Amino acid sequence: MSNRRSPVPTGRWPRPRPLSAQPNLLLLHLLTVALNGLSCCAHACGRPAGRGGLGTGGRLRTVPQDQPCPLLHRQPIAEVQAARPRRSTAIQEIQAKREHVTSGARLVRTWLAVTVGALLGVTPSASRDLSGSRPNILLLMADDFGIGDIGCYGNDTIRTPNIDRLARDGVMLTQHLAAASVCTPSRAAFLTGRYPLRSGMVSSNGYRVLQWTGVSGGLPTNETTFAKILKDRGYATGLIGKWHLGLNCESSNDHCHHPLNHGFDHFYGMPFSMMGDCIRWELSEKRAGMEWKLNVCFQIMAVAALTLTAGKLTHLTSGSWTPVIWSTIAAILLFTTSYFLGALIVHADCFLMRNHTITEQPMHFPRTTSLILKEVSSFIQRNKQTPFLLFVSFLHVHTPLITTEKFRGKSVHGLYGDNTEEMDWMLGKILDTLDTEGLTNSTLVYFTSDHGGSLESRLRNNQYGGSNGIYKGGKGMGGWEGGIRVPGIFRWPGVLPVGRVIHEPTSLMDVFPTVVQLGGGEVPQDRVIDGRDMLPLLLGTAQHSDHEFLLHYCENFLHAVRWHQRDGGRLWKVHYTTPVFHPHGAGACYGRGVCPCFGDQVAHHDPPLLFDLSRDPSEAHALTPDTEPAFYRVMDTISRAVEEHRRTLRPVPVQLDALGNIWKPWLQPCCGPFPLCWCDRENGQA
């Protein structure tokens, strides 16, 4: 595959002249230091606060006006920590304080920009064209990670110093949105820049993600990923971690949906997904439900076999013994399947692959974290002389929260907090590798999550899912913010501004056109691309996001739409359908894996629910025609946008419905003769 890479010029990153030899740049450097220092001060004096996270209008930790900023007037650490509030005050008071802080920062920025412009003869709008600049691209994605569990987004009880450092050194997005609230469709949208409905990576019958490794559904081969485009532009492309977008179509080794068939040169990780069933945990995704159904069927067949046998022995029934024999065989098969189901799932879904070869089946979890880090380091070292795209798709923090002994019991939030802090440590080790190899300044780093935290991952009094902060709902809820609002952090030293916070709507789909154009590729013109290039927004050369409308699907059902009304500064959101929480008054669908998208457990709203997220980020107060004069105008504008969107849709095969999402033995990857699927090539055993 390396023969497809174009040669890389030796001067891709030219050595700069010393600042002392460039008087203008020296002056610019000094002024930039001052600007960043004051900007960081303003950012720190208005940091997001509390475990609740950062809202649309911002939930900020502020310093009273009569106290100096800690970054300029350093206090002893103990005093700063003692003075730090644990929870934020009312949203109105917070917003007022934030406006005071940010307006001051804006004045400082404007003054320095004008000064720099006057001294160096440049205008504030001047910027360089970075398209085709071909940086290394490192994409980091957590699994089921709640936005309320990160320090830079407001959490002050779970330690995430490396994620926080990434935000401090780069750009943080506060309205970053997943295209779906569950794994498979969200990741498909991320890789293709398209709503999952367009690629068929949705369902209509409740099977919202791929259910097994051995299914025929998956990311269609005619879809174009950013990896495929950048590979054609000479990038080394790698995916390490979770895939969950399918594997085979017609045989156990055709690999039609494999990452290597979607533009990645190298793959190491789980073709499927981490699950509680991988360790036969009490919180089960499918094993417990299937065992219950099998046991019920076994009992029915066993009763039938005993009844028929008794009838024959007492001469109450006549005829042959054939029904007795077949019902007995069926009962035995059902009992055997139920008994061995847990082991079947562990071997069928919980294994590691390197490219097309299974290396560990089933996985040996105590060493998985070290194997992932070793693979990341190896990939970076192998490809440091050529531009690379590396997508690190963490197995953290999906249940069952596999955590090494080093981090178990270390956080104040139980196993979930331990797992989060271990993931943050892993991220820090990856950033250290960039530093060691001298690649930090030539690498664009991005961190996010595939969707919000899982509220239903609860067992008795223990919460094993994440917090979505002040946002309503969570994983699996098609429209509520908690399921789709995710962290978004970019860092590119020397290119992206430091400490910048953007309160504009952006999407995981936007990564596609952004990295494609940075890598010198072209965004496909033969299909609809829903993502928008974020680079002008990240650089500060654009004030607003290119997204006016964003649509929020649950399976193939449209649940909600948001409208960014730029001229009025309002962010409207309409809900057509919402899940019915259980029990009544709860904030989730407890007792289920996730909330449903259709049926009698959802509520259809006529008229739709309307919220102003710019004033009510928690979606706590629905607006009515009596309370909002613009109610009907907003509804009409959004309705027309939905109709325009629907005209762009084309029928495609649905990948996640029953036919493509049931286990097929002939598609099951196995490192031995099926069903003897056991190997450990990581230790040289097979």
XYZ file of C-alpha atoms in Angstrom:
686
model
C 0.000 0.000 0.000
C 2.919 2.274 0.478
C 3.357 2.572 -3.281
C 0.226 4.702 -3.365
C 1.844 7.436 -1.297
C 3.371 10.338 -3.084
C 6.897 11.350 -2.065
C 7.019 13.964 0.660
C 9.182 17.036 0.099
C 12.068 17.200 2.522
C 11.175 20.769 3.374
C 7.612 20.138 4.485
C 8.274 21.913 7.758
C 10.976 24.530 6.963
C 13.300 25.561 9.770
C 12.316 29.102 10.880
C 14.887 31.876 11.248
C 15.639 32.860 14.850
C 13.253 35.500 16.164
C 16.181 37.797 16.942
C 16.952 37.885 13.219
C 13.401 38.915 12.395
C 12.535 42.173 14.195
C 8.908 42.207 13.088
C 8.360 38.618 14.186
C 10.093 39.288 17.487
C 7.704 42.160 18.142
C 4.768 40.027 17.050
C 5.940 37.205 19.317
C 6.139 39.507 22.351
C 2.716 40.971 21.691
C 1.270 37.505 21.121
C 2.623 36.347 24.468
C 0.910 39.311 26.100
C -2.317 38.622 24.215
C -2.319 34.943 25.123
C -1.520 35.713 28.735
C -4.449 38.106 29.066
C -6.664 35.787 27.033
C -5.798 32.838 29.291
C -6.503 35.056 32.286
C -9.932 35.939 30.943
C -10.548 32.274 30.117
C -9.431 31.101 33.554
C -11.451 33.794 35.331
C -14.492 32.614 33.419
C -13.871 28.863 33.364
C -16.737 26.413 33.148
C -17.666 25.242 36.618
C -19.351 22.430 38.452
C -19.955 18.816 37.475
C -22.798 20.037 35.339
C -20.647 21.184 32.420
C -20.866 24.128 30.050
C -24.132 25.258 28.557
C -24.967 27.061 25.354
C -24.842 30.319 27.174
C -21.936 29.073 29.247
C -21.775 27.975 32.842
C -18.758 29.772 34.182
C -16.595 29.988 37.230
C -15.913 33.700 37.740
C -13.617 35.812 39.877
C -15.216 38.831 41.577
C -14.335 42.144 40.008
C -12.476 43.327 43.084
C -10.096 40.322 43.067
C -7.057 40.014 40.783
C -6.965 37.216 38.220
C -5.041 34.218 39.624
C -2.919 33.998 36.463
C -1.559 37.516 36.985
C -1.519 37.570 40.797
C -0.424 34.083 41.817
C -1.799 32.789 45.114
C -0.605 29.716 46.971
C -2.250 26.647 45.467
C -4.074 25.811 48.678
C -5.639 29.300 48.766
C -6.766 29.058 45.137
C -8.348 25.653 45.737
C -10.023 26.834 48.908
C -11.476 29.834 47.099
C -12.774 27.727 44.197
C -16.573 27.323 44.281
C -17.856 23.767 43.997
C -21.083 24.579 42.195
C -22.186 27.415 39.948
C -24.873 29.945 40.809
C -28.043 30.743 38.879
C -27.635 30.756 35.097
C -28.642 34.410 34.772
C -25.988 35.552 37.251
C -23.401 33.347 35.564
C -24.174 34.734 32.131
C -23.929 38.294 33.404
C -20.527 37.587 34.939
C -19.362 35.859 31.800
C -20.418 38.823 29.665
C -18.379 41.112 31.938
C -15.302 38.880 31.666
C -15.519 38.173 27.964
C -16.276 41.787 27.051
C -13.105 42.831 28.849
C -11.133 40.138 27.082
C -12.611 41.276 23.773
C -11.452 44.853 24.376
C -7.942 43.629 25.170
C -7.886 41.422 22.063
C -9.108 44.268 19.860
C -6.547 46.739 21.249
C -3.662 44.318 20.753
C -4.841 43.324 17.275
C -4.968 46.963 16.203
C -1.526 47.598 17.750
C 0.009 44.613 15.987
C -1.618 45.648 12.737
C -0.323 49.189 12.974
C 3.222 48.123 13.825
C 3.512 45.310 11.310
C 1.378 46.701 8.536
C -1.232 43.921 8.579
C -4.982 44.010 8.978
C -6.888 42.038 11.646
C -8.582 39.976 8.929
C -5.335 38.873 7.291
C -4.809 35.109 7.445
C -2.900 32.445 5.606
C -4.473 29.758 3.469
C -3.833 26.444 5.208
C -5.677 24.195 2.767
C -3.291 21.542 1.529
C -0.773 22.272 4.307
C -0.586 18.515 4.991
C -0.124 18.358 8.765
C -0.168 15.065 10.584
C -3.705 14.456 11.831
C -4.407 12.690 15.130
C -8.081 12.048 15.876
C -8.980 10.845 19.369
C -12.512 9.580 20.068
C -13.864 8.358 23.408
C -16.761 5.925 23.631
C -19.960 6.903 25.527
C -18.156 9.839 27.184
C -20.350 12.466 28.845
C -19.461 16.117 28.308
C -20.058 16.745 32.022
C -17.098 14.571 33.022
C -14.228 16.754 31.768
C -12.439 19.437 33.722
C -12.283 21.997 30.916
C -16.052 21.583 30.409
C -16.809 22.212 34.049
C -16.187 19.055 36.058
C -14.089 19.587 39.172
C -14.246 16.102 40.690
C -12.900 13.812 37.929
C -9.255 14.453 37.058
C -8.659 14.973 33.326
C -5.433 17.031 33.253
C -4.336 15.928 29.791
C -7.645 16.679 28.092
C -7.680 19.999 29.942
C -4.149 20.742 28.714
C -5.241 20.006 25.173
C -8.065 22.557 25.524
C -5.818 25.104 27.214
C -3.334 24.895 24.336
C -5.948 24.936 21.591
C -9.565 25.591 20.692
C -12.587 24.288 22.595
C -16.048 23.883 21.060
C -19.018 24.162 23.420
C -21.756 23.284 20.912
C -20.173 20.261 19.251
C -22.789 17.711 18.186
C -22.877 14.055 17.227
C -24.991 13.084 14.223
C -26.555 10.239 16.228
C -26.839 9.336 19.899
C -25.547 5.750 19.541
C -22.262 4.291 18.295
C -22.630 2.819 14.799
C -24.533 5.631 13.030
C -22.541 8.355 14.794
C -19.214 6.850 13.715
C -20.445 6.347 10.152
C -21.370 10.038 9.982
C -18.003 11.038 11.457
C -16.024 9.117 8.835
C -18.147 10.138 5.827
C -19.294 13.659 6.725
C -22.892 12.611 5.975
C -26.015 11.996 8.007
C -26.120 8.213 8.625
C -29.510 8.105 6.914
C -27.761 8.844 3.609
C -25.482 5.787 3.848
C -28.145 3.468 5.229
C -26.349 3.178 8.573
C -29.646 3.351 10.447
C -32.460 1.004 11.324
C -36.232 1.149 11.532
C -36.929 -1.745 13.904
C -35.019 -0.973 17.085
C -31.666 -2.556 16.145
C -29.887 0.752 16.374
C -26.282 -0.482 16.217
C -24.610 -3.546 14.742
C -25.499 -6.420 17.071
C -22.742 -8.928 16.233
C -19.423 -9.115 14.434
C -20.792 -11.900 12.231
C -23.465 -9.865 10.459
C -23.616 -8.702 6.847
C -24.526 -5.067 7.564
C -21.888 -2.364 7.682
C -20.527 0.807 6.131
C -21.222 0.409 2.391
C -18.218 0.105 0.122
C -19.439 2.984 -2.045
C -19.142 5.419 0.860
C -16.040 7.633 0.884
C -14.246 8.192 4.176
C -11.728 10.930 4.885
C -9.145 8.153 5.317
C -9.707 6.995 1.738
C -9.196 10.509 0.361
C -6.083 11.231 2.426
C -4.585 7.849 1.594
C -4.858 8.771 -2.078
C -3.057 12.023 -1.243
C -0.049 10.176 0.167
C -0.993 9.968 3.835
C -0.238 6.911 5.947
C -3.615 6.109 7.497
C -4.279 4.086 10.623
C -7.150 3.145 12.914
C -6.417 1.810 16.398
C -9.223 0.813 18.753
C -12.931 0.368 18.149
C -14.480 0.017 14.676
C -18.134 -1.193 15.016
C -18.995 -0.525 11.369
C -19.153 -4.095 10.073
C -16.656 -6.635 8.800
C -17.883 -9.211 6.243
C -20.591 -9.502 3.597
C -20.701 -13.047 2.202
C -17.919 -15.050 3.869
C -15.899 -14.961 7.057
C -12.887 -13.435 5.323
C -14.159 -11.204 2.498
C -13.645 -8.135 4.786
C -15.911 -5.954 2.656
C -16.640 -3.577 5.573
C -13.181 -3.835 7.124
C -11.269 -0.594 7.921
C -8.644 -1.557 5.322
C -11.415 -1.484 2.723
C -12.364 2.053 3.785
C -9.049 3.839 3.347
C -6.990 2.763 6.342
C -3.521 1.298 5.694
C -3.346 -0.166 9.169
C -5.884 -1.452 11.683
C -5.415 -2.773 15.186
C -8.277 -3.164 17.606
C -11.793 -4.495 18.069
C -13.846 -4.937 14.896
C -16.891 -4.821 17.159
C -17.297 -2.916 20.438
C -16.531 -3.249 24.117
C -19.537 -4.708 25.957
C -20.530 -5.839 29.409
C -21.068 -9.227 27.804
C -17.317 -9.429 27.092
C -16.778 -10.232 30.778
C -20.281 -11.669 31.418
C -21.089 -8.599 33.477
C -24.400 -8.141 35.247
C -25.117 -5.163 33.009
C -25.644 -7.000 29.724
C -26.257 -5.661 26.225
C -27.727 -8.835 24.700
C -26.720 -11.950 26.650
C -29.217 -11.551 29.512
C -32.154 -10.884 27.194
C -31.271 -13.774 24.903
C -30.769 -16.145 27.821
C -34.187 -15.231 29.180
C -35.858 -15.907 25.822
C -33.983 -19.197 25.377
C -34.920 -20.325 28.874
C -38.591 -19.537 28.275
C -38.512 -21.500 25.008
C -36.661 -24.355 26.742
C -39.303 -24.533 29.454
C -42.094 -24.593 26.869
C -40.425 -27.363 24.871
C -39.525 -29.305 28.019
C -43.117 -29.162 29.247
C -44.314 -30.206 25.791
C -41.871 -33.148 25.699
C -42.857 -34.299 29.201
C -46.566 -33.943 28.431
C -46.299 -35.933 25.214
C -44.182 -38.582 26.941
C -46.678 -38.899 29.785
C -49.528 -39.153 27.304
C -47.783 -41.927 25.431
C -46.864 -43.859 28.578
C -50.406 -43.653 29.988
C -51.939 -44.397 26.577
C -53.893 -41.121 26.693
C -52.484 -40.166 23.308
C -51.923 -42.247 20.241
C -49.587 -41.928 17.305
C -45.837 -42.149 16.872
C -43.069 -41.088 19.217
C -41.709 -38.617 16.644
C -43.197 -35.463 18.297
C -41.773 -36.597 21.638
C -38.320 -37.112 20.157
C -38.238 -33.780 18.313
C -39.558 -31.757 21.249
C -36.949 -33.410 23.487
C -34.144 -32.623 21.033
C -35.376 -29.015 20.775
C -35.435 -28.660 24.562
C -31.894 -30.038 24.841
C -30.618 -27.696 22.113
C -32.270 -24.670 23.722
C -30.834 -25.534 27.134
C -27.358 -26.109 25.686
C -27.445 -22.864 23.707
C -28.550 -20.911 26.769
C -25.821 -22.505 28.879
C -23.011 -21.743 26.427
C -24.377 -18.416 25.115
C -22.124 -16.272 27.299
C -18.991 -18.039 26.068
C -20.203 -17.842 22.462
C -20.608 -14.055 22.696
C -17.192 -13.593 24.326
C -15.472 -15.524 21.524
C -17.654 -14.177 18.702
C -17.401 -10.456 19.475
C -14.599 -9.749 21.939
C -11.384 -10.212 19.990
C -8.509 -8.182 18.563
C -7.326 -7.963 14.957
C -4.208 -6.589 13.336
C -5.174 -5.761 9.760
C -6.890 -8.977 8.536
C -5.419 -11.313 11.165
C -7.045 -12.167 14.483
C -4.356 -11.808 17.164
C -6.315 -12.486 20.346
C -9.607 -14.379 20.612
C -11.032 -13.825 23.143
C -9.331 -10.706 24.495
C -7.150 -10.755 27.570
C -8.356 -7.492 29.079
C -5.633 -6.757 31.699
C -3.163 -6.057 28.876
C -5.481 -4.408 26.330
C -4.626 -0.836 27.375
C -0.876 -1.430 27.090
C -1.321 -3.121 23.691
C -3.294 -0.154 22.370
C -0.679 2.354 23.563
C 2.150 0.257 22.150
C 0.408 0.125 18.767
C -0.167 3.902 18.723
C 3.486 4.580 19.539
C 4.647 2.116 16.887
C 2.441 3.651 14.196
C 3.667 7.177 14.922
C 7.323 6.105 14.944
C 6.966 4.167 11.679
C 5.322 7.044 9.865
C 6.980 10.131 11.329
C 8.788 10.880 8.059
C 5.548 11.083 6.065
C 2.253 12.840 6.765
C -0.064 10.519 8.658
C -3.695 10.306 9.700
C -4.205 8.278 12.876
C -7.669 7.677 14.305
C -7.409 6.429 17.908
C -10.843 5.124 18.845
C -10.687 4.452 22.582
C -12.458 1.457 24.118
C -12.939 3.677 27.184
C -15.421 4.612 28.730
C -17.952 2.082 27.437
C -19.178 -0.497 29.911
C -17.881 -2.771 31.412
C -15.284 -0.061 32.153
C -12.211 -2.292 31.910
C -9.623 -0.516 34.075
C -6.093 -1.538 35.043
C -5.122 -1.988 38.679
C -3.086 1.227 38.583
C -6.293 3.297 38.323
C -8.893 1.152 40.117
C -10.260 2.861 43.211
C -8.397 6.107 42.542
C -11.304 8.440 41.655
C -14.217 9.698 43.727
C -16.715 8.500 41.105
C -16.218 4.769 41.350
C -15.337 2.558 38.413
C -16.572 5.086 35.833
C -14.314 7.788 37.262
C -11.386 5.346 37.378
C -11.909 4.439 33.730
C -12.159 8.101 32.712
C -8.943 9.010 34.489
C -7.161 6.064 32.861
C -8.320 7.238 29.424
C -7.017 10.727 30.184
C -3.666 9.170 31.142
C -3.628 7.243 27.849
C -4.272 10.468 25.966
C -1.357 12.062 27.807
C 0.958 9.194 26.829
C -0.051 9.622 23.177
C 0.688 13.354 23.326
C 4.028 12.542 24.970
C 4.864 10.310 21.990
C 4.291 13.261 19.660
C 6.613 15.359 21.822
C 9.291 12.681 21.905
C 9.239 12.273 18.127
C 9.313 16.049 17.543
C 5.894 16.028 15.868
C 3.847 18.227 18.190
C 4.019 21.395 16.090
C 3.282 19.557 12.839
C 0.260 17.627 14.143
C -3.380 18.657 14.337
C -4.892 16.895 17.363
C -8.648 16.512 17.849
C -10.537 15.001 20.790
C -14.230 14.130 20.995
C -16.748 11.431 21.945
C -19.077 9.497 19.657
C -22.136 10.620 21.667
C -23.272 11.436 25.205
C -22.997 9.374 28.360
C -25.284 6.443 29.120
C -27.703 7.292 31.923
C -29.298 3.846 31.922
C -25.978 2.139 32.758
C -26.949 1.860 36.382
C -26.956 -1.146 38.673
C -28.599 -0.785 42.058
C -26.976 2.322 43.580
C -23.979 2.398 41.230
C -23.850 4.612 38.146
C -21.644 3.125 35.418
C -22.440 5.684 32.729
C -21.291 9.250 32.311
C -22.703 12.628 33.240
C -24.010 14.940 30.531
C -23.869 17.942 32.802
C -26.712 20.411 32.616
C -28.010 18.843 29.404
C -31.191 16.803 29.356
C -31.103 13.139 28.401
C -28.242 10.936 27.289
C -27.111 8.135 25.012
C -29.815 6.757 22.753
C -32.090 9.803 22.956
C -32.391 11.154 19.443
C -33.023 14.807 20.188
C -32.250 15.768 23.773
C -28.928 17.571 24.134
C -27.426 15.106 26.601
C -27.281 12.395 23.963
C -25.668 14.447 21.211
C -23.676 17.279 22.859
C -20.057 16.078 22.927
C -16.633 17.562 23.678
C -14.731 19.051 20.761
C -11.113 20.150 21.198
C -8.539 21.043 18.519
C -4.850 21.760 18.990
C -2.296 22.748 16.375
C 0.571 24.742 17.958
C 1.554 27.853 16.078
C -1.517 27.716 13.851
C -4.671 27.593 15.980
C -5.143 30.243 18.660
C -4.485 29.258 22.265
C -7.346 29.147 24.755
C -10.034 30.004 22.209
C -13.603 28.948 23.105
C -16.223 28.776 20.338
C -19.947 28.883 21.126
C -21.149 28.095 17.602
C -22.964 24.911 16.457
C -20.550 22.398 14.946
C -20.842 18.708 14.132
C -18.707 15.581 14.148
C -19.498 15.509 10.418
C -17.454 18.710 10.037
C -14.224 16.800 10.663
C -14.547 15.199 7.210
C -14.232 18.347 5.043
C -11.837 19.971 7.511
C -9.182 17.237 7.435
C -9.726 16.447 3.743
C -8.926 20.012 2.724
C -6.023 20.328 5.172
C -4.553 17.174 3.665
C -4.757 18.526 0.130
C -7.743 16.413 -0.879
C -11.024 17.430 -2.467
C -14.438 17.029 -0.904
C -16.510 14.678 -3.124
C -18.879 16.470 -5.480
C -20.904 13.386 -6.470
C -22.835 13.187 -3.189
C -24.270 15.393 -0.475
C -21.728 16.202 2.242
C -23.440 17.545 5.362
C -20.244 18.538 7.184
C -18.730 22.010 6.888
C -15.088 23.068 6.936
C -14.360 24.288 10.471
C -10.936 25.799 9.821
C -12.094 29.441 9.379
C -14.064 29.148 12.617
C -11.131 27.585 14.457
C -8.717 30.259 13.214
C -11.111 33.062 14.093
C -11.411 34.347 10.527
C -15.127 33.439 10.533
C -17.485 34.596 13.254
C -20.258 32.069 12.681
C -20.621 28.401 11.909
C -21.714 27.473 8.396
C -24.513 25.358 9.904
C -27.829 27.164 9.893
C -29.848 23.988 10.491
C -28.870 20.650 12.029
C -31.218 17.666 12.101
C -31.308 15.040 14.824
C -32.460 11.540 13.894
C -33.292 8.561 16.068
C -32.912 5.519 13.784
C -34.582 6.776 10.574
C -37.087 8.951 12.445
C -36.576 12.714 12.642
C -36.898 13.692 16.297
C -35.562 17.241 16.463
C -34.118 20.152 14.462
C -32.083 23.180 15.532
C -31.945 26.544 13.806
C -29.042 28.901 14.362
C -30.637 32.300 13.727
C -27.472 34.272 13.140
C -29.053 37.700 12.690
C -30.822 37.530 16.045
C -28.245 35.522 17.962
C -30.856 32.920 18.905
C -30.486 29.146 18.809
C -33.860 27.506 18.402
C -34.602 23.818 18.777
C -37.792 21.998 17.864
C -38.706 18.523 19.147
C -41.242 16.515 17.138
C -40.820 13.315 19.155
C -39.324 12.614 22.570
C -38.943 9.393 24.596
C -41.233 8.759 27.539
C -38.996 8.517 30.581
C -39.451 5.663 33.032
C -40.332 5.808 35.850
C -42.449 8.924 35.527
C -40.438 12.015 36.378
C -37.082 10.334 35.793
C -34.553 11.713 33.342
C -33.963 8.484 31.428
C -35.561 5.183 30.420
C -34.426 3.116 33.380
C -35.049 -0.581 33.021
C -34.072 -0.504 29.333
C -30.730 -0.393 27.559
C -31.622 2.875 25.799
C -34.768 4.857 25.136
C -36.775 3.779 22.052
C -37.200 5.859 18.906
C -40.795 4.867 18.079
C -43.817 3.023 19.455
C -45.923 3.590 22.532
C -42.881 4.625 24.601
C -42.375 7.889 22.697
C -44.479 11.048 22.717
C -45.377 12.887 19.502
C -45.829 16.622 19.948
C -48.351 18.715 18.029
C -47.444 21.505 18.040
C -43.785 20.552 18.448
C -41.859 21.537 21.558
C -39.809 24.702 21.089
C -36.762 25.711 23.129
C -34.370 28.653 22.932
C -31.028 27.004 23.678
C -29.265 30.362 23.823
C -31.238 31.087 27.001
C -32.284 27.613 28.109
C -29.480 25.138 27.310
C -31.010 22.559 29.676
C -34.235 22.447 27.641
C -36.225 22.927 30.818
C -38.831 25.439 29.641
C -40.768 24.781 26.450
C -41.953 27.943 24.715
C -45.528 28.476 23.543
C -47.239 30.985 21.241
C -48.207 32.883 24.395
C -44.653 33.109 25.746
C -42.738 33.477 22.460
C -43.953 35.960 19.815
C -41.742 34.351 17.163
C -43.184 30.854 17.781
C -44.992 30.400 14.460
C -42.251 32.063 12.430
C -39.664 29.713 13.917
C -41.879 26.683 13.254
C -42.461 27.745 9.667
C -38.757 28.393 8.999
C -37.721 25.028 10.405
C -40.509 23.195 8.528
C -39.285 24.622 5.234
C -35.713 23.611 6.079
C -36.856 20.043 6.812
C -38.676 19.832 3.481
C -35.601 21.102 1.663
C -33.462 18.505 3.458
C -35.851 15.680 2.560
C -35.589 16.558 -1.109
C -31.885 15.717 -0.940
C -32.454 12.189 0.419
C -32.177 9.141 -1.829
C -33.317 5.569 -1.078
C -30.452 3.295 -0.012
C -30.323 -0.206 1.509
C -30.780 -0.063 5.278
C -27.785 -1.757 6.897
C -28.980 -2.202 10.479
C -32.403 -3.787 10.001
C -32.995 -7.466 10.737
C -31.659 -8.993 7.501
C -28.275 -7.305 7.799
C -28.102 -7.391 11.590
C -28.635 -11.026 12.594
C -25.774 -13.369 13.396
C -24.728 -15.623 10.527
C -22.294 -18.435 11.451
C -20.631 -18.371 8.012
C -19.658 -14.714 8.541
C -18.131 -15.273 11.977
C -14.380 -14.481 12.114
C -12.533 -17.299 13.837
C -8.798 -17.916 14.245
C -9.383 -21.677 14.243
C -11.921 -24.060 12.751
C -15.337 -22.755 13.823
C -16.478 -22.958 16.611
C -12.993 -23.511 18.115
C -12.182 -19.788 18.068
C -9.199 -19.429 20.372
C -5.769 -17.932 19.816
C -3.242 -15.662 21.487
C -0.768 -14.484 18.880
C 0.168 -11.536 21.099
C 1.981 -14.152 23.197
C 2.970 -16.301 20.240
C 0.267 -18.884 20.935
C -2.312 -20.151 18.445
